[in-house]
Tab-separated table of C-alpha atoms and ligand atoms in Angstrom:
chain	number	residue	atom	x	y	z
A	23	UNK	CA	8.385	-20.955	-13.527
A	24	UNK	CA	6.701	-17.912	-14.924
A	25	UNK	CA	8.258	-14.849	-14.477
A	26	UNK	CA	6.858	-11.011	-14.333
A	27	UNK	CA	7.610	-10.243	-18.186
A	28	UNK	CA	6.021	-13.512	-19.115
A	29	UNK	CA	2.871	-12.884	-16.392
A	30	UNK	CA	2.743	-9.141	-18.230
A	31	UNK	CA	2.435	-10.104	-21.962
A	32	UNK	CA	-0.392	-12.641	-20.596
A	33	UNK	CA	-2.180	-10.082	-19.123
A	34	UNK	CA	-2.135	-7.199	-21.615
A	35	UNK	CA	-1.636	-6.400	-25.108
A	36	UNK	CA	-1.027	-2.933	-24.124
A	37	UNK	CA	2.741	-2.584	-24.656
A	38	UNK	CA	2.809	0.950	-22.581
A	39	UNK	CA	0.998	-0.421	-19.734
A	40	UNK	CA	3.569	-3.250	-19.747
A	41	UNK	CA	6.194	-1.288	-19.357
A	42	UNK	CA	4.822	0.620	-16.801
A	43	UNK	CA	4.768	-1.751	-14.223
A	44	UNK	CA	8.343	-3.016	-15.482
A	45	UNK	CA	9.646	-0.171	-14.606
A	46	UNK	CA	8.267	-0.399	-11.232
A	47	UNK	CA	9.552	-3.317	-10.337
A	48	UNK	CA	13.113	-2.515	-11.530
A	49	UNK	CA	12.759	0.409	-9.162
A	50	UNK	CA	12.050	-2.030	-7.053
A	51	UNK	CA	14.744	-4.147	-7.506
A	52	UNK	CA	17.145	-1.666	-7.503
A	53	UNK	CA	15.427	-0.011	-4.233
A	54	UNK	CA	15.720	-3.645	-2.592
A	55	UNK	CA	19.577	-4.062	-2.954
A	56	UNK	CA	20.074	-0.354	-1.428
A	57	UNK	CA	17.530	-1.656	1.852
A	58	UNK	CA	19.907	-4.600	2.130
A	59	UNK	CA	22.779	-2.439	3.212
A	60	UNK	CA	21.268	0.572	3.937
A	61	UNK	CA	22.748	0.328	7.906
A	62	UNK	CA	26.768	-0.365	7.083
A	63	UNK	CA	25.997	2.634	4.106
A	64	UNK	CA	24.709	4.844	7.243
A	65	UNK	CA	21.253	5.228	5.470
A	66	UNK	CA	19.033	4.237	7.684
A	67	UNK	CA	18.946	7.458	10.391
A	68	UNK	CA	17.311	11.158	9.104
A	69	UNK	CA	18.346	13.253	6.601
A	70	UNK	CA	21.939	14.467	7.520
A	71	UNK	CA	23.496	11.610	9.090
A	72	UNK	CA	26.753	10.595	8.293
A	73	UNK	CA	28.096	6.831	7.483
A	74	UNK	CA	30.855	4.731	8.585
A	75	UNK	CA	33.153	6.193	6.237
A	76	UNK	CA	31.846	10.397	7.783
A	77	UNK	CA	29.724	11.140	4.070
A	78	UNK	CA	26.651	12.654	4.615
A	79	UNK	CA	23.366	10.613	3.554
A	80	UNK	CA	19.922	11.533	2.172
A	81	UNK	CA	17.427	9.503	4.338
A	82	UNK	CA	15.774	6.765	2.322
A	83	UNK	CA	12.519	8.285	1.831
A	84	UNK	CA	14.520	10.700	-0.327
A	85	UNK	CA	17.020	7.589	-2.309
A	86	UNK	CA	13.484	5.523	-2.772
A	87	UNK	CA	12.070	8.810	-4.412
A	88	UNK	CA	15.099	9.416	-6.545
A	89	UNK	CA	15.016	5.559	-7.745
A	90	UNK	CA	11.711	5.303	-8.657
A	91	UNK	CA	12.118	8.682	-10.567
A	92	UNK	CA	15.136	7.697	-12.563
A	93	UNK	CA	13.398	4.650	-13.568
A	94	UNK	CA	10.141	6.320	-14.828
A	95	UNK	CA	12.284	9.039	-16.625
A	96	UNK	CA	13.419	6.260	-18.745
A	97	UNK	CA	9.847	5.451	-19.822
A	98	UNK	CA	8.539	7.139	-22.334
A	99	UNK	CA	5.185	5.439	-21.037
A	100	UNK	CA	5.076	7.356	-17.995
A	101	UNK	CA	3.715	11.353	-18.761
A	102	UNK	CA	3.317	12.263	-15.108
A	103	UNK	CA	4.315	10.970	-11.731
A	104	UNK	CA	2.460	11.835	-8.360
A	105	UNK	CA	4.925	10.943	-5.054
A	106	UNK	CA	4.350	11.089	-1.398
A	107	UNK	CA	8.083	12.482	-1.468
A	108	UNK	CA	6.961	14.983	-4.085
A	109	UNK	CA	4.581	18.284	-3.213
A	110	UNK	CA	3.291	18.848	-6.688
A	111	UNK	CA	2.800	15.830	-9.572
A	112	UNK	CA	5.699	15.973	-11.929
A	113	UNK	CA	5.623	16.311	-15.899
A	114	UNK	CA	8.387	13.719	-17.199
A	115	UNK	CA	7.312	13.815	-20.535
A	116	UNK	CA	4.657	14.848	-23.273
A	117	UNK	CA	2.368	11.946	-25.172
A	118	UNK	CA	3.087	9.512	-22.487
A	119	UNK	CA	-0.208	7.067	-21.717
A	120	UNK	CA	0.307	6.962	-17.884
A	121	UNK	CA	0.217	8.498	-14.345
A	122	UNK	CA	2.257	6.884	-11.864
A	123	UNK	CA	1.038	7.449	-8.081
A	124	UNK	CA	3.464	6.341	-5.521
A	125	UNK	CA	4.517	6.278	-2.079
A	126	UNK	CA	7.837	5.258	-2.804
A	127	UNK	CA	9.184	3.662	0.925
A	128	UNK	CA	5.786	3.063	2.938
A	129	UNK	CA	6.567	2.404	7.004
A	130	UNK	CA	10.168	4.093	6.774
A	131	UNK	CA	9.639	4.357	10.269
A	132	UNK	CA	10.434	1.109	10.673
A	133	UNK	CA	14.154	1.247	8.869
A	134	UNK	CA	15.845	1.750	12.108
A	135	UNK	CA	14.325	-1.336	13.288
A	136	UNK	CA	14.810	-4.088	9.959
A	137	UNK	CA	11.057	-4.388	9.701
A	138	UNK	CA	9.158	-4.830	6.970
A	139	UNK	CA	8.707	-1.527	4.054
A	140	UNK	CA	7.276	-1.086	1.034
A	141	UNK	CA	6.702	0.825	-2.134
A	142	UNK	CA	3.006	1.175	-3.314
A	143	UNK	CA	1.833	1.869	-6.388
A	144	UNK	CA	-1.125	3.083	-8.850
A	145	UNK	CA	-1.290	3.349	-12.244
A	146	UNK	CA	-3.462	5.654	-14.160
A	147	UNK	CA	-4.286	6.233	-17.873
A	148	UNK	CA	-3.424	9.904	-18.963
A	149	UNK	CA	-6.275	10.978	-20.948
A	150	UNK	CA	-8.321	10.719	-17.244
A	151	UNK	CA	-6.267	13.693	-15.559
A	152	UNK	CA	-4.496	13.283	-11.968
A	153	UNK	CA	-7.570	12.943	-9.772
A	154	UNK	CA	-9.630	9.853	-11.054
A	155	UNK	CA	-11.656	7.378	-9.003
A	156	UNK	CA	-9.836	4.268	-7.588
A	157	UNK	CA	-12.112	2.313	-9.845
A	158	UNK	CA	-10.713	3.818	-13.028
A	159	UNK	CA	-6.705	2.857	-11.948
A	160	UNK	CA	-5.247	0.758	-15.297
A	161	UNK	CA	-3.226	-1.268	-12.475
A	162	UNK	CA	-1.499	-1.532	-9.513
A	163	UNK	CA	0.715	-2.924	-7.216
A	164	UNK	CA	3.007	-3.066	-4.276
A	165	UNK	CA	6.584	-4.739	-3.809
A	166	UNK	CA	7.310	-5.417	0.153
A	167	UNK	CA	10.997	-5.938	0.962
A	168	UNK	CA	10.565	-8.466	3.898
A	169	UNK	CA	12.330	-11.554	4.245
A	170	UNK	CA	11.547	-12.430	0.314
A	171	UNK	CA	11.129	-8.972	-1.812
A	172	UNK	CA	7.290	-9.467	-2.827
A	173	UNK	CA	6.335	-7.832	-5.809
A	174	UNK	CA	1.876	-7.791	-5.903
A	175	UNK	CA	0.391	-6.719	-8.850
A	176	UNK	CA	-3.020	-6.648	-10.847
A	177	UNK	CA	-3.981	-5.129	-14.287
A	178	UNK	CA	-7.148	-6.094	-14.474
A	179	UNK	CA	-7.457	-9.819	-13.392
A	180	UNK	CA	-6.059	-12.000	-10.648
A	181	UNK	CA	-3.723	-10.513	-7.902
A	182	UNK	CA	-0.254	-11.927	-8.537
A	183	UNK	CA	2.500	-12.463	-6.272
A	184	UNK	CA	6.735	-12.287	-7.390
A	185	UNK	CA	9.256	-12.846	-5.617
A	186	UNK	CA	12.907	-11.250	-6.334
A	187	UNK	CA	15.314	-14.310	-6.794
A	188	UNK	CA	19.295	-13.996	-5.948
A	189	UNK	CA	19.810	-12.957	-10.038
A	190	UNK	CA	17.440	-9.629	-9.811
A	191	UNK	CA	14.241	-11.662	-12.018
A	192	UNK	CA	10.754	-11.536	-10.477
A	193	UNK	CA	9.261	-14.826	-10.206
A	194	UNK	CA	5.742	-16.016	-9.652
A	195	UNK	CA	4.882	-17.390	-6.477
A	196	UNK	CA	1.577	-16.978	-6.375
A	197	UNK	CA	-1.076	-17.121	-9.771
A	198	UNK	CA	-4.099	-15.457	-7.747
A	199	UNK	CA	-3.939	-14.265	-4.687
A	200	UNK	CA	-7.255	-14.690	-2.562
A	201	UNK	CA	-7.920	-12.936	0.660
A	202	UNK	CA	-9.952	-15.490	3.231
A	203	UNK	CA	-13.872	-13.949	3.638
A	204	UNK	CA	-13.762	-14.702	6.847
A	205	UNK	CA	-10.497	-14.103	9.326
A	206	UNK	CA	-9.939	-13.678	13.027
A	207	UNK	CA	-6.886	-10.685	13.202
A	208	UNK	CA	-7.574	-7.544	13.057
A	209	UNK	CA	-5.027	-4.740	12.691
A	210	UNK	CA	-5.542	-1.297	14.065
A	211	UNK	CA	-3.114	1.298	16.303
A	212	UNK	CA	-5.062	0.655	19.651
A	213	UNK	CA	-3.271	3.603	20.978
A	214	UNK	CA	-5.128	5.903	19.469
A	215	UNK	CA	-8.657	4.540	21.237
A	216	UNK	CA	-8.838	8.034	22.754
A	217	UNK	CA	-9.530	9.436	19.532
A	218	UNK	CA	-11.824	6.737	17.865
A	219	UNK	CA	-15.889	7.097	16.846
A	220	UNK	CA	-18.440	5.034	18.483
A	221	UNK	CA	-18.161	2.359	15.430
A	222	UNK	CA	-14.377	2.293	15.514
A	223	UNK	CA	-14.978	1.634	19.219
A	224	UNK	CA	-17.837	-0.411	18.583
A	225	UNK	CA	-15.815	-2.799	16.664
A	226	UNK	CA	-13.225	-3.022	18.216
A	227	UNK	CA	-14.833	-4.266	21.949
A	228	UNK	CA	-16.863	-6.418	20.009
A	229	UNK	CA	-13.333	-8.742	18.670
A	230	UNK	CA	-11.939	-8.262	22.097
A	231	UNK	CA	-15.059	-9.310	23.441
A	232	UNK	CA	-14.043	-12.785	21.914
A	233	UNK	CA	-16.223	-16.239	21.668
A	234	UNK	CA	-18.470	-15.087	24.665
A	235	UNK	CA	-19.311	-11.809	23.077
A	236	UNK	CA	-21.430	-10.378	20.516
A	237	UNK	CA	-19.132	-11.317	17.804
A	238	UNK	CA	-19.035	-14.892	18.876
A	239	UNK	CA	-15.404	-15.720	18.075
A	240	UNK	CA	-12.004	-15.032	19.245
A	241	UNK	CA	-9.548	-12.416	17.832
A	242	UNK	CA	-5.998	-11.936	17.423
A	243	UNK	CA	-4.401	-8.021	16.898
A	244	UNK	CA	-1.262	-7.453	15.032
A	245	UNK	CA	-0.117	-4.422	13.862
A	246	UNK	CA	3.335	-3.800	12.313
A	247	UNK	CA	2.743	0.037	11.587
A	248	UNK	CA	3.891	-0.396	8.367
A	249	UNK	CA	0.934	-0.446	5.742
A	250	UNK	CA	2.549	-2.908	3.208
A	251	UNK	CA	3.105	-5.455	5.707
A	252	UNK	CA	0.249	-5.235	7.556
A	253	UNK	CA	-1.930	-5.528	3.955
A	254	UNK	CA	0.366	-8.374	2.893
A	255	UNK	CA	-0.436	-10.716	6.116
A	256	UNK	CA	-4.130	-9.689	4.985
A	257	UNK	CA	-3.880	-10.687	1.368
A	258	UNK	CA	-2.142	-13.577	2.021
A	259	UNK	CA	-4.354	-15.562	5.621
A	260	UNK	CA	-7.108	-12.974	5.686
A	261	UNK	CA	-7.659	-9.807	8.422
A	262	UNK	CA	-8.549	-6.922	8.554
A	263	UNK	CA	-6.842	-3.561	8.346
A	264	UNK	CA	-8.703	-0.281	10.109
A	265	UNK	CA	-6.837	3.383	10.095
A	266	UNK	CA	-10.384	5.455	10.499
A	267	UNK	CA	-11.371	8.735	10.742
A	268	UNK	CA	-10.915	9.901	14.741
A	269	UNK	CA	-10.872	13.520	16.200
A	270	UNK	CA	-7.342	13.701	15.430
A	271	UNK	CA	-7.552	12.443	12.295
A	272	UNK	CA	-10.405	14.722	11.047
A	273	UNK	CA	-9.325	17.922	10.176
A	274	UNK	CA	-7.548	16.229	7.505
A	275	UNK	CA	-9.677	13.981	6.212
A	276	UNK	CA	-7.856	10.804	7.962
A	277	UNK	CA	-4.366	9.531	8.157
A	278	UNK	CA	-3.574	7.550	4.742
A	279	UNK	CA	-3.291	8.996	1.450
A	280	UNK	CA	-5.911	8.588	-1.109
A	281	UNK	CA	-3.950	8.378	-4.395
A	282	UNK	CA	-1.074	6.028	-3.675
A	283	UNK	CA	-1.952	4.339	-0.310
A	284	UNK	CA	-5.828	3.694	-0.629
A	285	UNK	CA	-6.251	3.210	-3.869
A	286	UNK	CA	-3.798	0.928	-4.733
A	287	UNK	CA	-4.240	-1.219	-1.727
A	288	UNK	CA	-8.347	-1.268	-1.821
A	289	UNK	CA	-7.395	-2.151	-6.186
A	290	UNK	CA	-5.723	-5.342	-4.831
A	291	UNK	CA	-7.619	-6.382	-1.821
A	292	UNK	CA	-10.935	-6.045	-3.836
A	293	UNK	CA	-9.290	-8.238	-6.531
A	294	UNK	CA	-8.359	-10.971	-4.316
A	295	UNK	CA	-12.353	-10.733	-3.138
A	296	UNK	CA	-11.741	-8.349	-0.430
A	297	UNK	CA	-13.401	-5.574	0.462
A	298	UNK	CA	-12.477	-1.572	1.038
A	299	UNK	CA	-14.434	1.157	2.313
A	300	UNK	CA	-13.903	4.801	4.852
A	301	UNK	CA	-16.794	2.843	6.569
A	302	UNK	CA	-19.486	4.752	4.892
A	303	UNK	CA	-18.019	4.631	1.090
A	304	UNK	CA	-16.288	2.288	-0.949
A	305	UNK	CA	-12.790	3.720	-1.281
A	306	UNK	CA	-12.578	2.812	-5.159
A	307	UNK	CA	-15.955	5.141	-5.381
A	308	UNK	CA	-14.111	8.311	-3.856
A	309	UNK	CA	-13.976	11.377	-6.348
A	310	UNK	CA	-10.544	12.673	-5.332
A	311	UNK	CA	-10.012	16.718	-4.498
A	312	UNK	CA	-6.127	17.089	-4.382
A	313	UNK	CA	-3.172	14.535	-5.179
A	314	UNK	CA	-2.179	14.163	-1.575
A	315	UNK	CA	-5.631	13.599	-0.617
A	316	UNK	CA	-6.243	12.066	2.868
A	317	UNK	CA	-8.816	9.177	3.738
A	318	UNK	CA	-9.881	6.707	6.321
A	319	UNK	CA	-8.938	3.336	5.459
A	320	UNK	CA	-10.903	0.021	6.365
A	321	UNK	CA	-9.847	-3.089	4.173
A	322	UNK	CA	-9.499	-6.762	4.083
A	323	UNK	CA	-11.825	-10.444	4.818
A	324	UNK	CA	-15.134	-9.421	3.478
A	325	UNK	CA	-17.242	-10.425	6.454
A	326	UNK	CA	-15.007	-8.753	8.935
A	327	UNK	CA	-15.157	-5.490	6.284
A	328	UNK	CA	-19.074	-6.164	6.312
A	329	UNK	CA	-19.041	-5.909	10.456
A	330	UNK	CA	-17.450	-2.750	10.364
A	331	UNK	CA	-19.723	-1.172	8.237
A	332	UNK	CA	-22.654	-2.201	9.883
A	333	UNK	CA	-21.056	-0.777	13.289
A	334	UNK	CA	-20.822	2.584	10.793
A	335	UNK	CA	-24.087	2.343	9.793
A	336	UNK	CA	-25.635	2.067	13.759
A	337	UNK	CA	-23.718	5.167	14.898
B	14	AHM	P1	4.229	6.921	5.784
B	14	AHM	O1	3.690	6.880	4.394
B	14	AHM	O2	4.658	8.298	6.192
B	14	AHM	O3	5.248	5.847	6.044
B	14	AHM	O4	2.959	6.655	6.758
B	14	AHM	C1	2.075	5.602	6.525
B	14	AHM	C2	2.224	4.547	7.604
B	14	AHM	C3	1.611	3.243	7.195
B	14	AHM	O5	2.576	2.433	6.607
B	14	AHM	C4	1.133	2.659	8.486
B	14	AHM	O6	0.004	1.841	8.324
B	14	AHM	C5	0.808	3.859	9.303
B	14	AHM	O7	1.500	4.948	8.744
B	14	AHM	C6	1.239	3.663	10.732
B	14	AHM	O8	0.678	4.625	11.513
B	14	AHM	P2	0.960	4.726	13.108
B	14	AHM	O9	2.206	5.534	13.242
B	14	AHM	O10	-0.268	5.414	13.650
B	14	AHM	O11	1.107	3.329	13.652
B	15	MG	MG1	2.991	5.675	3.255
């Protein structure tokens, strides 16, 4: 049984870096015991709901934020943190290595429900400034707090997968993670066909089409609206995942965020042998223009990833 601080002193020398993602995953932790309870506590409505006992609650999007700041206060590691909760990056410290980017409850539209959220997570060295290539991340990770709290992580090698055990210690479940090159789900929010391009569209008849269409082969859809569980089925049996640019989308630059949505996610899917790209770029190649960013997303099975950029490169 290998657990997380045993994976991370395999992994890296880098005692910082280390600690880094330590402190993530007691965020985590911590963030996965408040989910638990979260409806008896009242926490699971907006911003100014009451609980059972009449107290007024701070929606989760703002606990998660709070949690995952307290922890990175504590590490003197940690020089500057970038949230989704948080309009401008925040200075915790001076001398510290690392940037954290995070979206600290991903899908917190689905609380209400008891499906599947997340926190995502990038890590980036200091000396590179706030807006630095996907490519150039030191690590990253997500934790998904499904069924089993899944903590997946890579530094520079293999994707590993933790689970949260019934004492609060992060054990290894799987050594590396390898998404399926080929894979017949697909994930996108078919409600927004109105909006899509002609590649979007051209992809997307083309798996409908199934094994008497172009594509030759029968698909499945599934799509949980919630990114961490939607890239988590990926990682784990293959798929792919589509949010791409569509005249809604376009003003601003597409729905997902660059820094602690894309990034991350493409980090981990390409180190598991996927592939991630707006259709037209790989996402790990994007020079970033602001912290909260915005950019199509297209990632998962290689082939599939490969069929949707060839539908991009026709139209
Ligand atoms: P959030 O960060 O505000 O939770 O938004 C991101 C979420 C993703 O988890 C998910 O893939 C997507 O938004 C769902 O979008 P849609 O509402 O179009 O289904
Ligand atoms: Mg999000």
């Amino acid at each position: 049984m290998t657990t997380l601080a045993q994976w991370l002193k395999s992994e890296t020398d880098d005692l910082a870096l280390q600690s880094v993602i330590a402190s993530m995953a007691a965020a985590s932790a911590e963030l996965s015991g408040v989910l638990r309870v979260a409806p008896i506590a009242g926490q699971t409505g907006l911003a100014g709901h009451t609980n059972v006992q009449g107290e007024a609650q701070k929606a989760l999007d703002v606990i998660s934020n709070d949690i995952v700041l307290k922890h990175l206060r504590e590490n003197a590691a940690v020089a500057t943190l970038i949230s989704e909760e948080l309009d401008d990056a925040v200075q915790l410290g001076t001398g510290g290595a690392y940037i954290v980017a995070t979206d600290p409850l991903d899908g917190s539209s689905n609380l209400d429900v008891n499906v599947t959220v997340g926190t995502i997570f990038s890590v980036l060295k200091s000396a590179g400034g706030l807006l630095q290539k996907g490519r150039a991340q030191a690590a990253a990770g997500y934790v998904a707090y499904g069924p089993a709290t899944s903590l997946v992580v890579r530094i520079a090698g293999a994707v590993s997968v933790f689970t949260l055990d019934a004492e609060g210690q992060w054990v290894q479940v799987v050594v590396a993670a390898k998404v399926p090159e080929t894979s017949g789900e697909f994930a996108i929010n078919t409600a927004r066909e109105r909006f899509w391009d002609a590649a979007t569209t051209g992809y997307v008849q083309e798996s409908v089409a199934g094994e008497t269409g172009p594509a030759g082969k029968r698909y499945n859809m599934r799509w949980v609206g919630s990114m961490v569980a939607d890239i988590h089925r990926i990682l784990m049996r293959g798929g792919i995942f589509l949010y791409p640019l569509d005249s809604e989308t376009v003003s601003k630059g597409g729905r997902l965020r660059l820094l602690y949505e894309a990034n991350p996610m493409s980090w981990l899917i390409e180190g598991a042998g996927g592939l991630a790209t707006t259709g037209r770029l790989g996402i790990l190649d994007i020079e970033p223009s602001g912290i909260h960013q915005r950019v199509p997303v297209i990632l998962g099975s290689a082939e599939e990833v490969r069929r949707a950029e060839a539908w991009y490169a026709k139209t």
